[in-house]
């Protein structure tokens, strides 16, 4: 078993220097941008983890075996409070040997520090305000029912969209934030199903990325691991592909 220790609430999570390693950008961008003295964290031999108490979610980076032990350690120390976790690829299998898991999803946490190349149709993108929220809700429900965030979410700082010649919304997307750190996070990019293949999603993604880089110096996003079209687009736009993660829920957790 990997050694695990509870880090004091005022301690930094970066004592091991993991934030400088490839594959640990989730720690660097997800936890480092706004230091939280009240953050609960754990450190192990080659991994660190921190708790989003509101969701009962443990985030971890580093070695998969060490990260899995940190998740299990967190659950032991806070019985009933840990419902789900995200860790390096492979940590789910190790946690799953001792806890039953469900809703296992493999992700890639991607990020960029540079403005992307200009995409076709990018000049058509416009910012959308609160007066467009009802329209956005209807559009997302019709064309992206599983969208990650919606109009009115406190985490969203900007909505943007593309309209056709008749003024109808044909694509939209949001600039949200990582819950723990406030780092900019692209979310809920959707295109009218009848307009796919025209580069509208690419235009919105490039525009939102450019906005975030100019305002914050970087942009982040989550990509489902087996989404090949999205991977090709993010590669073209300059997003790094290093942080291969997995998320899961712990069966029976409160």
Tab-separated table of N, CA and C in Angstrom, residues 48-216:
chain	number	residue	atom	x	y	z
A	48	UNK	N	-0.969	13.602	-5.550
A	48	UNK	CA	-1.663	14.474	-4.615
A	48	UNK	C	-3.147	14.457	-4.958
A	49	UNK	N	-3.969	14.793	-3.983
A	49	UNK	CA	-5.411	14.845	-4.200
A	49	UNK	C	-5.987	15.984	-3.384
A	50	UNK	N	-7.112	16.513	-3.849
A	50	UNK	CA	-7.789	17.572	-3.097
A	50	UNK	C	-9.286	17.388	-3.237
A	51	UNK	N	-10.012	17.909	-2.264
A	51	UNK	CA	-11.438	17.645	-2.135
A	51	UNK	C	-12.275	18.850	-2.542
A	52	UNK	N	-13.230	18.614	-3.422
A	52	UNK	CA	-14.318	19.558	-3.679
A	52	UNK	C	-15.460	19.102	-2.782
A	53	UNK	N	-15.536	19.689	-1.585
A	53	UNK	CA	-16.469	19.207	-0.571
A	53	UNK	C	-17.929	19.352	-1.004
A	54	UNK	N	-18.243	20.404	-1.772
A	54	UNK	CA	-19.620	20.620	-2.190
A	54	UNK	C	-20.169	19.486	-3.029
A	55	UNK	N	-19.320	18.899	-3.849
A	55	UNK	CA	-19.738	17.797	-4.713
A	55	UNK	C	-19.392	16.437	-4.122
A	56	UNK	N	-18.580	16.414	-3.068
A	56	UNK	CA	-18.083	15.145	-2.572
A	56	UNK	C	-17.168	14.487	-3.584
A	57	UNK	N	-16.377	15.323	-4.279
A	57	UNK	CA	-15.546	14.857	-5.397
A	57	UNK	C	-14.076	15.029	-5.033
A	58	UNK	N	-13.310	13.958	-5.149
A	58	UNK	CA	-11.867	14.005	-4.938
A	58	UNK	C	-11.177	14.073	-6.292
A	59	UNK	N	-10.317	15.080	-6.469
A	59	UNK	CA	-9.483	15.223	-7.664
A	59	UNK	C	-8.078	14.748	-7.326
A	60	UNK	N	-7.438	14.040	-8.247
A	60	UNK	CA	-6.079	13.577	-7.982
A	60	UNK	C	-5.268	13.544	-9.262
A	61	UNK	N	-3.958	13.740	-9.117
A	61	UNK	CA	-3.022	13.639	-10.237
A	61	UNK	C	-1.777	12.904	-9.757
A	62	UNK	N	-0.997	12.406	-10.725
A	62	UNK	CA	0.246	11.731	-10.400
A	62	UNK	C	0.198	10.264	-10.781
A	63	UNK	N	0.918	9.446	-10.044
A	63	UNK	CA	0.953	8.009	-10.270
A	63	UNK	C	-0.412	7.389	-9.989
A	64	UNK	N	-0.876	6.500	-10.888
A	64	UNK	CA	-2.226	5.953	-10.763
A	64	UNK	C	-2.411	5.166	-9.473
A	65	UNK	N	-1.416	4.350	-9.101
A	65	UNK	CA	-1.539	3.548	-7.886
A	65	UNK	C	-1.583	4.434	-6.649
A	66	UNK	N	-0.712	5.445	-6.613
A	66	UNK	CA	-0.702	6.354	-5.462
A	66	UNK	C	-1.986	7.174	-5.413
A	67	UNK	N	-2.481	7.604	-6.578
A	67	UNK	CA	-3.718	8.381	-6.616
A	67	UNK	C	-4.906	7.555	-6.132
A	68	UNK	N	-4.952	6.279	-6.523
A	68	UNK	CA	-6.032	5.410	-6.083
A	68	UNK	C	-6.031	5.274	-4.566
A	69	UNK	N	-4.840	5.152	-3.975
A	69	UNK	CA	-4.755	5.053	-2.519
A	69	UNK	C	-5.224	6.334	-1.842
A	70	UNK	N	-4.951	7.480	-2.470
A	70	UNK	CA	-5.407	8.743	-1.896
A	70	UNK	C	-6.927	8.832	-1.906
A	71	UNK	N	-7.550	8.362	-2.985
A	71	UNK	CA	-9.019	8.356	-3.048
A	71	UNK	C	-9.584	7.466	-1.945
A	72	UNK	N	-9.029	6.277	-1.790
A	72	UNK	CA	-9.503	5.356	-0.756
A	72	UNK	C	-9.240	5.916	0.646
A	73	UNK	N	-8.097	6.574	0.801
A	73	UNK	CA	-7.764	7.194	2.082
A	73	UNK	C	-8.755	8.307	2.419
A	74	UNK	N	-9.100	9.094	1.421
A	74	UNK	CA	-10.067	10.168	1.632
A	74	UNK	C	-11.414	9.605	2.061
A	75	UNK	N	-11.819	8.505	1.430
A	75	UNK	CA	-13.107	7.903	1.777
A	75	UNK	C	-13.083	7.347	3.202
A	76	UNK	N	-11.954	6.791	3.614
A	76	UNK	CA	-11.856	6.278	4.985
A	76	UNK	C	-11.908	7.411	6.010
A	77	UNK	N	-11.218	8.519	5.694
A	77	UNK	CA	-11.157	9.625	6.645
A	77	UNK	C	-12.445	10.429	6.701
A	78	UNK	N	-13.196	10.400	5.611
A	78	UNK	CA	-14.452	11.167	5.561
A	78	UNK	C	-15.587	10.255	5.114
A	79	UNK	N	-15.960	9.300	5.937
A	79	UNK	CA	-16.996	8.335	5.549
A	79	UNK	C	-18.308	9.029	5.192
A	80	UNK	N	-18.849	8.629	4.040
A	80	UNK	CA	-20.110	9.196	3.586
A	80	UNK	C	-19.986	10.512	2.844
A	81	UNK	N	-18.799	11.133	2.862
A	81	UNK	CA	-18.635	12.449	2.237
A	81	UNK	C	-18.059	12.360	0.831
A	82	UNK	N	-17.464	11.232	0.457
A	82	UNK	CA	-16.821	11.083	-0.849
A	82	UNK	C	-17.733	10.270	-1.753
A	83	UNK	N	-18.256	10.906	-2.782
A	83	UNK	CA	-19.201	10.250	-3.683
A	83	UNK	C	-18.599	9.913	-5.037
A	84	UNK	N	-17.575	10.644	-5.467
A	84	UNK	CA	-17.026	10.460	-6.807
A	84	UNK	C	-15.593	10.959	-6.838
A	85	UNK	N	-14.879	10.607	-7.894
A	85	UNK	CA	-13.486	11.036	-7.990
A	85	UNK	C	-13.065	11.151	-9.449
A	86	UNK	N	-12.023	11.940	-9.662
A	86	UNK	CA	-11.323	12.010	-10.941
A	86	UNK	C	-9.858	11.790	-10.662
A	87	UNK	N	-9.228	10.936	-11.449
A	87	UNK	CA	-7.815	10.637	-11.252
A	87	UNK	C	-7.141	10.276	-12.554
A	88	UNK	N	-5.853	9.963	-12.513
A	88	UNK	CA	-5.145	9.548	-13.726
A	88	UNK	C	-5.709	8.232	-14.252
A	89	UNK	N	-5.651	8.040	-15.575
A	89	UNK	CA	-6.149	6.825	-16.197
A	89	UNK	C	-5.555	5.602	-15.510
A	90	UNK	N	-6.379	4.656	-15.162
A	90	UNK	CA	-5.935	3.460	-14.465
A	90	UNK	C	-6.260	3.477	-12.989
A	91	UNK	N	-6.456	4.639	-12.420
A	91	UNK	CA	-6.787	4.698	-10.988
A	91	UNK	C	-8.171	4.114	-10.710
A	92	UNK	N	-9.062	4.159	-11.695
A	92	UNK	CA	-10.390	3.585	-11.517
A	92	UNK	C	-10.327	2.075	-11.323
A	93	UNK	N	-9.467	1.414	-12.113
A	93	UNK	CA	-9.338	-0.037	-11.978
A	93	UNK	C	-8.841	-0.406	-10.584
A	94	UNK	N	-7.903	0.371	-10.066
A	94	UNK	CA	-7.333	0.077	-8.756
A	94	UNK	C	-8.327	0.358	-7.636
A	95	UNK	N	-9.040	1.490	-7.713
A	95	UNK	CA	-10.080	1.760	-6.719
A	95	UNK	C	-11.185	0.713	-6.825
A	96	UNK	N	-11.487	0.305	-8.083
A	96	UNK	CA	-12.557	-0.652	-8.324
A	96	UNK	C	-12.304	-2.035	-7.760
A	97	UNK	N	-11.063	-2.357	-7.403
A	97	UNK	CA	-10.780	-3.640	-6.770
A	97	UNK	C	-11.303	-3.703	-5.339
A	98	UNK	N	-11.548	-2.515	-4.754
A	98	UNK	CA	-11.975	-2.475	-3.356
A	98	UNK	C	-13.297	-1.745	-3.146
A	99	UNK	N	-13.750	-1.020	-4.161
A	99	UNK	CA	-15.044	-0.358	-4.087
A	99	UNK	C	-15.766	-0.566	-5.415
A	100	UNK	N	-17.088	-0.745	-5.341
A	100	UNK	CA	-17.861	-0.866	-6.573
A	100	UNK	C	-18.048	0.517	-7.188
A	101	UNK	N	-17.798	0.620	-8.498
A	101	UNK	CA	-17.872	1.897	-9.191
A	101	UNK	C	-18.940	1.866	-10.281
A	102	UNK	N	-19.441	3.053	-10.607
A	102	UNK	CA	-20.374	3.211	-11.718
A	102	UNK	C	-20.065	4.508	-12.442
A	103	UNK	N	-20.686	4.700	-13.613
A	103	UNK	CA	-20.526	5.927	-14.412
A	103	UNK	C	-19.052	6.241	-14.655
A	104	UNK	N	-18.295	5.238	-15.058
A	104	UNK	CA	-16.869	5.429	-15.335
A	104	UNK	C	-16.714	6.062	-16.725
A	105	UNK	N	-16.037	7.193	-16.783
A	105	UNK	CA	-15.840	7.908	-18.049
A	105	UNK	C	-14.377	8.323	-18.158
A	106	UNK	N	-13.771	8.040	-19.307
A	106	UNK	CA	-12.395	8.459	-19.553
A	106	UNK	C	-12.391	9.804	-20.266
A	107	UNK	N	-11.554	10.719	-19.768
A	107	UNK	CA	-11.478	12.080	-20.271
A	107	UNK	C	-10.035	12.436	-20.604
A	108	UNK	N	-9.897	13.544	-21.322
A	108	UNK	CA	-8.602	14.205	-21.465
A	108	UNK	C	-8.791	15.654	-21.016
A	109	UNK	N	-8.005	16.084	-20.053
A	109	UNK	CA	-8.010	17.488	-19.649
A	109	UNK	C	-7.008	18.204	-20.546
A	110	UNK	N	-7.482	19.181	-21.353
A	110	UNK	CA	-6.633	19.843	-22.350
A	110	UNK	C	-6.520	21.328	-22.040
A	111	UNK	N	-5.429	21.922	-22.480
A	111	UNK	CA	-5.168	23.315	-22.147
A	111	UNK	C	-4.254	23.936	-23.195
A	112	UNK	N	-4.305	25.267	-23.286
A	112	UNK	CA	-3.424	26.002	-24.186
A	112	UNK	C	-3.104	27.363	-23.590
A	113	UNK	N	-1.932	27.853	-23.921
A	113	UNK	CA	-1.488	29.182	-23.499
A	113	UNK	C	-1.434	30.151	-24.674
A	114	UNK	N	-1.751	29.679	-25.873
A	114	UNK	CA	-1.561	30.499	-27.077
A	114	UNK	C	-2.884	30.672	-27.822
A	115	UNK	N	-3.001	31.786	-28.526
A	115	UNK	CA	-4.173	31.997	-29.376
A	115	UNK	C	-4.137	31.026	-30.546
A	116	UNK	N	-5.284	30.484	-30.937
A	116	UNK	CA	-5.325	29.520	-32.039
A	116	UNK	C	-5.273	30.209	-33.392
A	117	UNK	N	-5.033	29.441	-34.458
A	117	UNK	CA	-5.169	30.026	-35.798
A	117	UNK	C	-6.619	30.426	-36.047
A	118	UNK	N	-6.827	31.426	-36.881
A	118	UNK	CA	-8.174	31.900	-37.181
A	118	UNK	C	-8.915	30.842	-37.996
A	119	UNK	N	-10.144	30.537	-37.589
A	119	UNK	CA	-10.977	29.555	-38.258
A	119	UNK	C	-11.997	30.229	-39.174
A	120	UNK	N	-12.390	29.520	-40.221
A	120	UNK	CA	-13.462	29.986	-41.096
A	120	UNK	C	-14.732	30.196	-40.284
A	121	UNK	N	-15.456	31.277	-40.550
A	121	UNK	CA	-16.711	31.660	-39.875
A	121	UNK	C	-16.503	32.275	-38.499
A	122	UNK	N	-15.253	32.427	-38.064
A	122	UNK	CA	-15.029	32.987	-36.741
A	122	UNK	C	-15.530	34.427	-36.643
A	123	UNK	N	-15.511	35.141	-37.776
A	123	UNK	CA	-15.975	36.527	-37.767
A	123	UNK	C	-17.481	36.634	-37.527
A	124	UNK	N	-18.201	35.529	-37.608
A	124	UNK	CA	-19.652	35.526	-37.400
A	124	UNK	C	-20.021	35.359	-35.927
A	125	UNK	N	-19.076	35.051	-35.090
A	125	UNK	CA	-19.362	34.814	-33.678
A	125	UNK	C	-19.674	36.129	-32.979
A	126	UNK	N	-20.731	36.125	-32.160
A	126	UNK	CA	-21.104	37.305	-31.378
A	126	UNK	C	-21.344	36.887	-29.925
A	127	UNK	N	-21.095	37.813	-29.005
A	127	UNK	CA	-21.385	37.556	-27.594
A	127	UNK	C	-22.896	37.620	-27.380
A	128	UNK	N	-23.401	36.790	-26.451
A	128	UNK	CA	-24.820	36.742	-26.133
A	128	UNK	C	-25.026	37.092	-24.665
A	129	UNK	N	-26.089	37.841	-24.377
A	129	UNK	CA	-26.342	38.295	-23.013
A	129	UNK	C	-27.511	37.584	-22.358
A	130	UNK	N	-27.907	38.085	-21.187
A	130	UNK	CA	-29.000	37.464	-20.438
A	130	UNK	C	-30.299	37.450	-21.230
A	131	UNK	N	-30.477	38.423	-22.097
A	131	UNK	CA	-31.704	38.478	-22.880
A	131	UNK	C	-31.818	37.314	-23.867
A	132	UNK	N	-30.718	36.578	-24.056
A	132	UNK	CA	-30.720	35.446	-24.980
A	132	UNK	C	-30.794	34.102	-24.248
A	133	UNK	N	-30.906	34.124	-22.923
A	133	UNK	CA	-30.849	32.876	-22.162
A	133	UNK	C	-31.963	31.905	-22.538
A	134	UNK	N	-33.171	32.391	-22.702
A	134	UNK	CA	-34.285	31.509	-23.063
A	134	UNK	C	-34.023	30.845	-24.416
A	135	UNK	N	-33.505	31.630	-25.354
A	135	UNK	CA	-33.176	31.106	-26.673
A	135	UNK	C	-32.071	30.052	-26.572
A	136	UNK	N	-31.083	30.306	-25.728
A	136	UNK	CA	-29.989	29.355	-25.553
A	136	UNK	C	-30.477	28.054	-24.932
A	137	UNK	N	-31.345	28.149	-23.933
A	137	UNK	CA	-31.891	26.945	-23.302
A	137	UNK	C	-32.596	26.074	-24.337
A	138	UNK	N	-33.441	26.682	-25.155
A	138	UNK	CA	-34.178	25.930	-26.177
A	138	UNK	C	-33.223	25.306	-27.191
A	139	UNK	N	-32.189	26.059	-27.582
A	139	UNK	CA	-31.241	25.553	-28.560
A	139	UNK	C	-30.464	24.363	-28.006
A	140	UNK	N	-29.961	24.491	-26.775
A	140	UNK	CA	-29.191	23.405	-26.171
A	140	UNK	C	-30.059	22.170	-25.938
A	141	UNK	N	-31.287	22.356	-25.503
A	141	UNK	CA	-32.177	21.221	-25.293
A	141	UNK	C	-32.426	20.470	-26.600
A	142	UNK	N	-32.470	21.215	-27.706
A	142	UNK	CA	-32.748	20.589	-28.995
A	142	UNK	C	-31.523	19.930	-29.609
A	143	UNK	N	-30.347	20.536	-29.443
A	143	UNK	CA	-29.175	20.084	-30.187
A	143	UNK	C	-28.047	19.516	-29.331
A	144	UNK	N	-28.126	19.685	-28.013
A	144	UNK	CA	-27.100	19.126	-27.122
A	144	UNK	C	-27.699	18.887	-25.740
A	145	UNK	N	-28.626	17.925	-25.641
A	145	UNK	CA	-29.339	17.713	-24.370
A	145	UNK	C	-28.432	17.386	-23.192
A	146	UNK	N	-27.255	16.831	-23.462
A	146	UNK	CA	-26.332	16.458	-22.383
A	146	UNK	C	-25.295	17.542	-22.106
A	147	UNK	N	-25.593	18.791	-22.476
A	147	UNK	CA	-24.635	19.878	-22.301
A	147	UNK	C	-24.194	19.997	-20.842
A	148	UNK	N	-22.950	20.428	-20.649
A	148	UNK	CA	-22.356	20.424	-19.310
A	148	UNK	C	-22.784	21.599	-18.442
A	149	UNK	N	-23.155	22.702	-19.050
A	149	UNK	CA	-23.601	23.866	-18.278
A	149	UNK	C	-24.651	24.604	-19.082
A	150	UNK	N	-25.470	25.385	-18.399
A	150	UNK	CA	-26.541	26.075	-19.102
A	150	UNK	C	-26.609	27.547	-18.753
A	151	UNK	N	-27.422	28.321	-19.475
A	151	UNK	CA	-27.589	29.744	-19.199
A	151	UNK	C	-28.043	29.966	-17.763
A	152	UNK	N	-27.455	30.966	-17.125
A	152	UNK	CA	-27.778	31.268	-15.748
A	152	UNK	C	-26.854	30.627	-14.746
A	153	UNK	N	-25.984	29.724	-15.192
A	153	UNK	CA	-25.033	29.089	-14.283
A	153	UNK	C	-24.075	30.133	-13.727
A	154	UNK	N	-23.827	30.061	-12.421
A	154	UNK	CA	-22.944	31.039	-11.777
A	154	UNK	C	-21.506	30.911	-12.252
A	155	UNK	N	-21.141	29.742	-12.822
A	155	UNK	CA	-19.762	29.534	-13.263
A	155	UNK	C	-19.481	30.140	-14.635
A	156	UNK	N	-20.516	30.528	-15.363
A	156	UNK	CA	-20.341	31.001	-16.739
A	156	UNK	C	-20.132	32.507	-16.765
A	157	UNK	N	-19.072	32.935	-17.449
A	157	UNK	CA	-18.789	34.359	-17.586
A	157	UNK	C	-19.197	34.909	-18.944
A	158	UNK	N	-19.401	34.030	-19.937
A	158	UNK	CA	-19.686	34.501	-21.296
A	158	UNK	C	-20.369	33.408	-22.111
A	159	UNK	N	-21.403	33.801	-22.841
A	159	UNK	CA	-21.992	32.965	-23.879
A	159	UNK	C	-21.720	33.611	-25.226
A	160	UNK	N	-21.519	32.801	-26.257
A	160	UNK	CA	-21.308	33.305	-27.609
A	160	UNK	C	-22.087	32.435	-28.582
A	161	UNK	N	-22.390	32.982	-29.754
A	161	UNK	CA	-23.168	32.208	-30.718
A	161	UNK	C	-22.938	32.656	-32.141
A	162	UNK	N	-23.472	31.873	-33.059
A	162	UNK	CA	-23.456	32.184	-34.496
A	162	UNK	C	-24.891	32.096	-34.987
A	163	UNK	N	-25.324	33.073	-35.792
A	163	UNK	CA	-26.663	33.081	-36.369
A	163	UNK	C	-26.604	32.911	-37.885
A	164	UNK	N	-27.694	32.399	-38.446
A	164	UNK	CA	-27.762	32.282	-39.899
A	164	UNK	C	-28.273	33.584	-40.501
A	165	UNK	N	-28.495	33.604	-41.797
A	165	UNK	CA	-28.918	34.828	-42.487
A	165	UNK	C	-30.281	35.311	-42.015
A	166	UNK	N	-31.086	34.411	-41.455
A	166	UNK	CA	-32.415	34.778	-40.959
A	166	UNK	C	-32.405	35.153	-39.484
A	167	UNK	N	-31.224	35.155	-38.870
A	167	UNK	CA	-31.120	35.530	-37.468
A	167	UNK	C	-31.324	34.392	-36.489
A	168	UNK	N	-31.466	33.161	-37.009
A	168	UNK	CA	-31.670	32.013	-36.138
A	168	UNK	C	-30.332	31.518	-35.583
A	169	UNK	N	-30.319	31.164	-34.302
A	169	UNK	CA	-29.122	30.635	-33.683
A	169	UNK	C	-28.799	29.269	-34.278
A	170	UNK	N	-27.547	29.098	-34.730
A	170	UNK	CA	-27.144	27.818	-35.333
A	170	UNK	C	-25.967	27.184	-34.591
A	171	UNK	N	-25.361	27.905	-33.651
A	171	UNK	CA	-24.273	27.351	-32.845
A	171	UNK	C	-24.098	28.228	-31.612
A	172	UNK	N	-23.632	27.621	-30.523
A	172	UNK	CA	-23.382	28.396	-29.307
A	172	UNK	C	-22.310	27.717	-28.475
A	173	UNK	N	-21.805	28.428	-27.487
A	173	UNK	CA	-20.805	27.889	-26.573
A	173	UNK	C	-20.598	28.850	-25.423
A	174	UNK	N	-19.958	28.370	-24.364
A	174	UNK	CA	-19.792	29.172	-23.159
A	174	UNK	C	-18.356	29.146	-22.679
A	175	UNK	N	-17.986	30.198	-21.967
A	175	UNK	CA	-16.743	30.220	-21.220
A	175	UNK	C	-17.126	30.132	-19.751
A	176	UNK	N	-16.849	28.982	-19.160
A	176	UNK	CA	-17.171	28.722	-17.771
A	176	UNK	C	-15.873	28.761	-16.960
A	177	UNK	N	-15.843	28.079	-15.816
A	177	UNK	CA	-14.631	28.057	-14.999
A	177	UNK	C	-14.532	26.739	-14.248
A	178	UNK	N	-13.303	26.330	-13.993
A	178	UNK	CA	-13.075	25.179	-13.139
A	178	UNK	C	-13.531	25.528	-11.734
A	179	UNK	N	-14.295	24.644	-11.139
A	179	UNK	CA	-14.982	24.961	-9.890
A	179	UNK	C	-14.016	25.319	-8.761
A	180	UNK	N	-12.914	24.587	-8.653
A	180	UNK	CA	-12.051	24.778	-7.497
A	180	UNK	C	-11.145	25.997	-7.628
A	181	UNK	N	-10.699	26.292	-8.856
A	181	UNK	CA	-9.697	27.340	-9.035
A	181	UNK	C	-10.201	28.591	-9.722
A	182	UNK	N	-11.317	28.491	-10.454
A	182	UNK	CA	-11.788	29.628	-11.230
A	182	UNK	C	-11.117	29.765	-12.579
A	183	UNK	N	-10.260	28.811	-12.969
A	183	UNK	CA	-9.575	28.872	-14.269
A	183	UNK	C	-10.590	28.775	-15.401
A	184	UNK	N	-10.379	29.499	-16.528
A	184	UNK	CA	-11.339	29.490	-17.630
A	184	UNK	C	-11.483	28.103	-18.245
A	185	UNK	N	-12.723	27.710	-18.472
A	185	UNK	CA	-13.054	26.384	-18.986
A	185	UNK	C	-14.104	26.517	-20.079
A	186	UNK	N	-13.792	26.050	-21.284
A	186	UNK	CA	-14.764	26.075	-22.360
A	186	UNK	C	-15.822	24.996	-22.130
A	187	UNK	N	-17.084	25.306	-22.404
A	187	UNK	CA	-18.149	24.351	-22.108
A	187	UNK	C	-19.324	24.533	-23.054
A	188	UNK	N	-20.107	23.463	-23.208
A	188	UNK	CA	-21.412	23.475	-23.897
A	188	UNK	C	-21.349	24.059	-25.303
A	189	UNK	N	-20.312	23.719	-26.062
A	189	UNK	CA	-20.270	24.106	-27.477
A	189	UNK	C	-21.201	23.177	-28.238
A	190	UNK	N	-22.173	23.749	-28.951
A	190	UNK	CA	-23.177	22.954	-29.656
A	190	UNK	C	-23.480	23.580	-31.009
A	191	UNK	N	-23.815	22.721	-31.970
A	191	UNK	CA	-24.143	23.167	-33.328
A	191	UNK	C	-25.473	22.566	-33.743
A	192	UNK	N	-26.276	23.341	-34.479
A	192	UNK	CA	-27.516	22.829	-35.056
A	192	UNK	C	-27.199	21.557	-35.840
A	193	UNK	N	-27.942	20.487	-35.568
A	193	UNK	CA	-27.650	19.196	-36.191
A	193	UNK	C	-27.667	19.270	-37.710
A	194	UNK	N	-28.500	20.142	-38.272
A	194	UNK	CA	-28.593	20.246	-39.735
A	194	UNK	C	-27.463	21.065	-40.337
A	195	UNK	N	-26.645	21.723	-39.478
A	195	UNK	CA	-25.558	22.582	-39.970
A	195	UNK	C	-24.175	22.003	-39.666
A	196	UNK	N	-24.109	20.795	-39.158
A	196	UNK	CA	-22.814	20.231	-38.816
A	196	UNK	C	-21.997	19.956	-40.070
A	197	UNK	N	-20.708	20.064	-39.939
A	197	UNK	CA	-19.820	19.899	-41.084
A	197	UNK	C	-19.477	21.203	-41.766
A	198	UNK	N	-20.015	22.324	-41.274
A	198	UNK	CA	-19.743	23.630	-41.870
A	198	UNK	C	-18.679	24.426	-41.116
A	199	UNK	N	-18.100	23.826	-40.087
A	199	UNK	CA	-17.043	24.501	-39.345
A	199	UNK	C	-17.533	25.474	-38.293
A	200	UNK	N	-18.829	25.431	-37.945
A	200	UNK	CA	-19.361	26.387	-36.980
A	200	UNK	C	-18.834	26.105	-35.575
A	201	UNK	N	-18.783	24.832	-35.199
A	201	UNK	CA	-18.237	24.478	-33.887
A	201	UNK	C	-16.773	24.859	-33.767
A	202	UNK	N	-16.022	24.666	-34.852
A	202	UNK	CA	-14.602	25.039	-34.845
A	202	UNK	C	-14.446	26.543	-34.690
A	203	UNK	N	-15.306	27.312	-35.368
A	203	UNK	CA	-15.242	28.768	-35.276
A	203	UNK	C	-15.525	29.235	-33.850
A	204	UNK	N	-16.555	28.671	-33.208
A	204	UNK	CA	-16.883	29.049	-31.836
A	204	UNK	C	-15.776	28.660	-30.865
A	205	UNK	N	-15.240	27.464	-31.048
A	205	UNK	CA	-14.172	26.995	-30.166
A	205	UNK	C	-12.943	27.890	-30.274
A	206	UNK	N	-12.577	28.257	-31.500
A	206	UNK	CA	-11.426	29.139	-31.702
A	206	UNK	C	-11.684	30.515	-31.087
A	207	UNK	N	-12.886	31.050	-31.288
A	207	UNK	CA	-13.219	32.380	-30.771
A	207	UNK	C	-13.171	32.397	-29.248
A	208	UNK	N	-13.769	31.390	-28.621
A	208	UNK	CA	-13.780	31.329	-27.161
A	208	UNK	C	-12.369	31.113	-26.610
A	209	UNK	N	-11.588	30.298	-27.288
A	209	UNK	CA	-10.199	30.086	-26.870
A	209	UNK	C	-9.420	31.393	-26.941
A	210	UNK	N	-9.578	32.107	-28.040
A	210	UNK	CA	-8.866	33.377	-28.224
A	210	UNK	C	-9.262	34.378	-27.128
A	211	UNK	N	-10.560	34.440	-26.838
A	211	UNK	CA	-11.043	35.346	-25.791
A	211	UNK	C	-10.410	35.000	-24.448
A	212	UNK	N	-10.417	33.702	-24.096
A	212	UNK	CA	-9.874	33.280	-22.804
A	212	UNK	C	-8.378	33.550	-22.693
A	213	UNK	N	-7.636	33.268	-23.760
A	213	UNK	CA	-6.188	33.501	-23.731
A	213	UNK	C	-5.890	34.984	-23.577
A	214	UNK	N	-6.653	35.831	-24.259
A	214	UNK	CA	-6.421	37.276	-24.144
A	214	UNK	C	-6.804	37.812	-22.762
A	215	UNK	N	-7.862	37.253	-22.184
A	215	UNK	CA	-8.333	37.739	-20.885
A	215	UNK	C	-7.592	37.122	-19.709
A	216	UNK	N	-7.225	35.831	-19.828
A	216	UNK	CA	-6.695	35.102	-18.681
A	216	UNK	C	-5.290	34.525	-18.903
